[in-house]
Amino acid sequence: MLLQISAAADTVANESQEAITVFELALEGGYMMIPIFLLLIAAIYIFIERMLTIRNASKVPANFNSTVKKMVADGDISGAKVFCSQNDSPIARMIEKGISRIGSPLKNIEVSIENVGKIEVYKLEKNLSTLATISGAAPMIGFLGTVTGMIQAFISIAQEEGAVSPKLLSGGIYEAMITTASGLIVGIIAYLGYNYLVAKVQNLIHKMEYSSIEFIELLQEPR
């Protein structure tokens, strides 16, 4: 029984030691870990902020298109505009702009809707380029940290008198490699987040195009 308790205590102690070692390992990466950590925070913030923005922009009532179509077909233009204004989404703002231009040439209506769509797409894609930059910059900063760390390690080896200790050599190398590993992790996170958000934005853009085409076709129907 005592042996089992002792073994369990040793296991917990070893696990705690491993956890401390991982944390200390991150600290051994040097000052280059600071920009990598800041890039990680920025990537997480941009991903969450964009994800919430895209999710809110995608909230359109299931019967939105059919309701607008019925109102416009019945001649209730003001009611259709009010209905669109009550929905805070890119699709609603595009259709509202088109409704406000009813009576103008069809080409002018199309251009108005397209211009609003461009503005909405710009809003949706805000900061996505920054996330893409982080996905490429983080590994490069990590590699730079490894290079500078290796230089410092070899300087220490050159200054060592007599036989070089394997511990000194391996310690300097693994500490220098920490920044590369950290940079790659941050880069992968940012890269996956960027592609996920781009796919979400493209899906929403397709819905915007579909709704605008439906609205233009409605205006072309004979009265």
Short mmCIF file of C-alpha atoms in Angstrom, two decimals:
data_model
loop_
_atom_site.label_atom_id
_atom_site.label_comp_id
_atom_site.label_asym_id
_atom_site.label_seq_id
_atom_site.Cartn_x
_atom_site.Cartn_y
_atom_site.Cartn_z
CA MET A 1 0.00 0.00 0.00
CA LEU A 2 2.79 2.39 0.92
CA LEU A 3 4.57 1.53 -2.30
CA GLN A 4 1.42 2.38 -4.33
CA ILE A 5 1.02 5.72 -2.55
CA SER A 6 4.69 6.48 -3.12
CA ALA A 7 4.40 5.57 -6.81
CA ALA A 8 1.31 7.75 -7.20
CA ALA A 9 3.06 10.66 -5.50
CA ASP A 10 6.04 10.23 -7.80
CA THR A 11 3.73 10.23 -10.83
CA VAL A 12 2.03 13.47 -9.74
CA ALA A 13 5.41 15.03 -9.03
CA ASN A 14 6.71 14.01 -12.43
CA GLU A 15 3.62 15.42 -14.17
CA SER A 16 3.99 18.69 -12.29
CA GLN A 17 7.65 18.79 -13.20
CA GLU A 18 6.80 18.22 -16.87
CA ALA A 19 4.23 21.05 -16.80
CA ILE A 20 6.73 23.41 -15.21
CA THR A 21 9.34 22.34 -17.71
CA VAL A 22 7.07 23.18 -20.66
CA PHE A 23 6.36 26.63 -19.24
CA GLU A 24 10.01 27.23 -18.51
CA LEU A 25 10.82 26.00 -22.01
CA ALA A 26 8.64 28.74 -23.49
CA LEU A 27 10.43 31.32 -21.37
CA GLU A 28 13.78 30.06 -22.64
CA GLY A 29 12.86 31.16 -26.16
CA GLY A 30 14.14 34.65 -25.40
CA TYR A 31 12.81 38.06 -26.38
CA MET A 32 11.63 36.81 -29.78
CA MET A 33 8.81 35.02 -27.96
CA ILE A 34 7.25 38.41 -27.14
CA PRO A 35 6.22 39.34 -30.73
CA ILE A 36 5.15 35.74 -31.36
CA PHE A 37 2.90 35.84 -28.30
CA LEU A 38 1.47 39.22 -29.36
CA LEU A 39 0.75 37.82 -32.83
CA LEU A 40 -1.08 34.89 -31.22
CA ILE A 41 -3.27 37.27 -29.21
CA ALA A 42 -3.97 39.38 -32.32
CA ALA A 43 -4.86 36.29 -34.38
CA ILE A 44 -7.29 35.01 -31.75
CA TYR A 45 -8.89 38.45 -31.37
CA ILE A 46 -9.33 38.95 -35.13
CA PHE A 47 -10.75 35.45 -35.59
CA ILE A 48 -13.34 35.83 -32.82
CA GLU A 49 -14.31 39.37 -33.86
CA ARG A 50 -14.70 38.42 -37.54
CA MET A 51 -16.54 35.22 -36.70
CA LEU A 52 -19.13 37.14 -34.65
CA THR A 53 -19.46 39.79 -37.39
CA ILE A 54 -20.00 37.21 -40.14
CA ARG A 55 -22.44 35.25 -38.00
CA ASN A 56 -24.54 38.38 -37.33
CA ALA A 57 -24.41 39.34 -41.01
CA SER A 58 -25.75 35.91 -41.97
CA LYS A 59 -28.87 36.25 -39.82
CA VAL A 60 -31.58 36.77 -42.43
CA PRO A 61 -35.18 35.58 -41.94
CA ALA A 62 -35.96 32.43 -43.89
CA ASN A 63 -38.89 34.14 -45.65
CA PHE A 64 -37.03 37.41 -46.31
CA ASN A 65 -36.85 37.15 -50.12
CA SER A 66 -40.40 35.89 -50.51
CA THR A 67 -41.78 38.63 -48.23
CA VAL A 68 -39.96 41.40 -50.11
CA LYS A 69 -41.05 39.91 -53.43
CA LYS A 70 -44.71 39.84 -52.36
CA MET A 71 -44.62 43.43 -51.03
CA VAL A 72 -43.00 44.79 -54.19
CA ALA A 73 -45.37 42.82 -56.41
CA ASP A 74 -48.33 44.25 -54.46
CA GLY A 75 -46.95 47.77 -54.86
CA ASP A 76 -46.19 48.21 -51.15
CA ILE A 77 -42.79 49.84 -51.75
CA SER A 78 -42.68 51.76 -48.46
CA GLY A 79 -43.61 48.62 -46.51
CA ALA A 80 -40.84 46.68 -48.26
CA LYS A 81 -38.31 49.39 -47.36
CA VAL A 82 -39.39 49.32 -43.70
CA PHE A 83 -39.20 45.54 -43.65
CA CYS A 84 -35.63 45.65 -45.02
CA SER A 85 -34.55 48.35 -42.57
CA GLN A 86 -35.67 46.17 -39.67
CA ASN A 87 -33.07 43.53 -40.60
CA ASP A 88 -29.43 44.42 -39.94
CA SER A 89 -27.71 42.38 -42.64
CA PRO A 90 -25.85 43.04 -45.91
CA ILE A 91 -28.57 41.37 -47.94
CA ALA A 92 -31.28 43.57 -46.42
CA ARG A 93 -29.25 46.75 -47.02
CA MET A 94 -28.64 45.79 -50.66
CA ILE A 95 -32.31 45.07 -51.33
CA GLU A 96 -33.37 48.22 -49.47
CA LYS A 97 -31.10 50.27 -51.74
CA GLY A 98 -32.64 48.59 -54.79
CA ILE A 99 -36.16 49.28 -53.55
CA SER A 100 -35.32 52.95 -53.00
CA ARG A 101 -34.27 53.14 -56.67
CA ILE A 102 -37.47 51.62 -58.06
CA GLY A 103 -38.66 53.84 -60.90
CA SER A 104 -35.14 54.44 -62.18
CA PRO A 105 -33.70 52.56 -65.18
CA LEU A 106 -32.95 48.92 -64.39
CA LYS A 107 -29.23 49.46 -65.02
CA ASN A 108 -29.10 52.19 -62.37
CA ILE A 109 -30.80 49.88 -59.87
CA GLU A 110 -28.27 47.14 -60.58
CA VAL A 111 -25.36 49.55 -60.13
CA SER A 112 -26.78 50.84 -56.84
CA ILE A 113 -27.17 47.33 -55.47
CA GLU A 114 -23.69 46.40 -56.66
CA ASN A 115 -22.12 49.44 -54.99
CA VAL A 116 -23.77 48.63 -51.67
CA GLY A 117 -22.65 45.02 -52.07
CA LYS A 118 -19.03 46.10 -52.56
CA ILE A 119 -19.14 48.15 -49.38
CA GLU A 120 -20.65 45.25 -47.44
CA VAL A 121 -18.02 42.82 -48.75
CA TYR A 122 -15.29 45.25 -47.70
CA LYS A 123 -16.76 45.33 -44.19
CA LEU A 124 -16.90 41.52 -44.06
CA GLU A 125 -13.29 41.14 -45.21
CA LYS A 126 -11.93 43.72 -42.78
CA ASN A 127 -8.73 42.52 -41.00
CA LEU A 128 -8.66 39.21 -42.91
CA SER A 129 -5.51 40.38 -44.68
CA THR A 130 -3.96 41.03 -41.26
CA LEU A 131 -4.75 37.47 -40.23
CA ALA A 132 -3.11 36.20 -43.43
CA THR A 133 -0.05 38.34 -42.68
CA ILE A 134 0.20 36.85 -39.19
CA SER A 135 0.11 33.33 -40.64
CA GLY A 136 3.22 34.15 -42.67
CA ALA A 137 5.01 36.50 -40.28
CA ALA A 138 4.88 34.32 -37.15
CA PRO A 139 6.98 31.43 -38.58
CA MET A 140 9.48 33.93 -40.03
CA ILE A 141 9.89 35.65 -36.66
CA GLY A 142 10.29 32.25 -35.04
CA PHE A 143 12.98 31.31 -37.54
CA LEU A 144 14.75 34.62 -36.93
CA GLY A 145 14.71 33.88 -33.21
CA THR A 146 16.25 30.48 -33.88
CA VAL A 147 19.01 31.99 -36.01
CA THR A 148 19.91 34.60 -33.40
CA GLY A 149 19.72 31.95 -30.67
CA MET A 150 22.05 29.66 -32.60
CA ILE A 151 24.51 32.52 -33.08
CA GLN A 152 24.53 33.15 -29.33
CA ALA A 153 24.94 29.43 -28.66
CA PHE A 154 27.95 29.17 -30.96
CA ILE A 155 29.47 32.29 -29.42
CA SER A 156 29.18 30.63 -26.01
CA ILE A 157 30.78 27.46 -27.40
CA ALA A 158 33.61 29.48 -28.96
CA GLN A 159 34.29 31.19 -25.64
CA GLU A 160 34.34 27.88 -23.77
CA GLU A 161 37.83 26.74 -22.91
CA GLY A 162 38.75 23.11 -23.34
CA ALA A 163 36.33 20.40 -24.37
CA VAL A 164 32.79 21.59 -25.14
CA SER A 165 30.15 20.01 -22.95
CA PRO A 166 27.41 18.18 -24.90
CA LYS A 167 24.95 19.66 -22.41
CA LEU A 168 26.06 23.19 -23.32
CA LEU A 169 25.76 22.43 -27.04
CA SER A 170 22.37 20.71 -26.89
CA GLY A 171 20.98 23.24 -24.40
CA GLY A 172 21.77 26.19 -26.66
CA ILE A 173 20.33 24.46 -29.72
CA TYR A 174 17.01 23.34 -28.19
CA GLU A 175 16.46 26.76 -26.63
CA ALA A 176 17.00 28.37 -30.02
CA MET A 177 14.53 25.97 -31.69
CA ILE A 178 11.73 26.98 -29.32
CA THR A 179 10.97 30.15 -31.27
CA THR A 180 10.65 28.27 -34.56
CA ALA A 181 8.20 25.78 -33.03
CA SER A 182 6.20 28.58 -31.40
CA GLY A 183 6.13 30.61 -34.62
CA LEU A 184 4.92 27.61 -36.60
CA ILE A 185 2.14 26.92 -34.11
CA VAL A 186 0.92 30.52 -34.26
CA GLY A 187 1.23 30.52 -38.06
CA ILE A 188 -0.82 27.35 -38.40
CA ILE A 189 -3.54 28.69 -36.10
CA ALA A 190 -3.74 31.96 -38.05
CA TYR A 191 -3.68 30.16 -41.42
CA LEU A 192 -6.52 27.80 -40.50
CA GLY A 193 -8.54 30.66 -39.03
CA TYR A 194 -8.02 32.78 -42.16
CA ASN A 195 -9.17 30.05 -44.55
CA TYR A 196 -12.18 29.25 -42.38
CA LEU A 197 -13.27 32.91 -42.34
CA VAL A 198 -12.68 33.30 -46.09
CA ALA A 199 -14.95 30.30 -46.73
CA LYS A 200 -17.64 31.83 -44.51
CA VAL A 201 -17.39 35.19 -46.29
CA GLN A 202 -17.58 33.56 -49.73
CA ASN A 203 -20.67 31.64 -48.69
CA LEU A 204 -22.33 34.86 -47.54
CA ILE A 205 -21.32 36.64 -50.77
CA HIS A 206 -23.04 33.92 -52.80
CA LYS A 207 -26.22 34.47 -50.78
CA MET A 208 -25.97 38.23 -51.40
CA GLU A 209 -25.58 37.68 -55.15
CA TYR A 210 -28.49 35.24 -55.22
CA SER A 211 -30.78 37.69 -53.40
CA SER A 212 -29.82 40.60 -55.65
CA ILE A 213 -30.41 38.50 -58.80
CA GLU A 214 -33.83 37.46 -57.49
CA PHE A 215 -34.72 41.09 -56.85
CA ILE A 216 -33.61 42.23 -60.33
CA GLU A 217 -35.59 39.40 -61.93
CA LEU A 218 -38.63 40.51 -59.95
CA LEU A 219 -38.37 44.01 -61.41
CA GLN A 220 -38.13 42.54 -64.90
CA GLU A 221 -41.36 40.58 -64.55
CA PRO A 222 -44.30 42.04 -66.50
CA ARG A 223 -46.78 43.94 -64.36
#
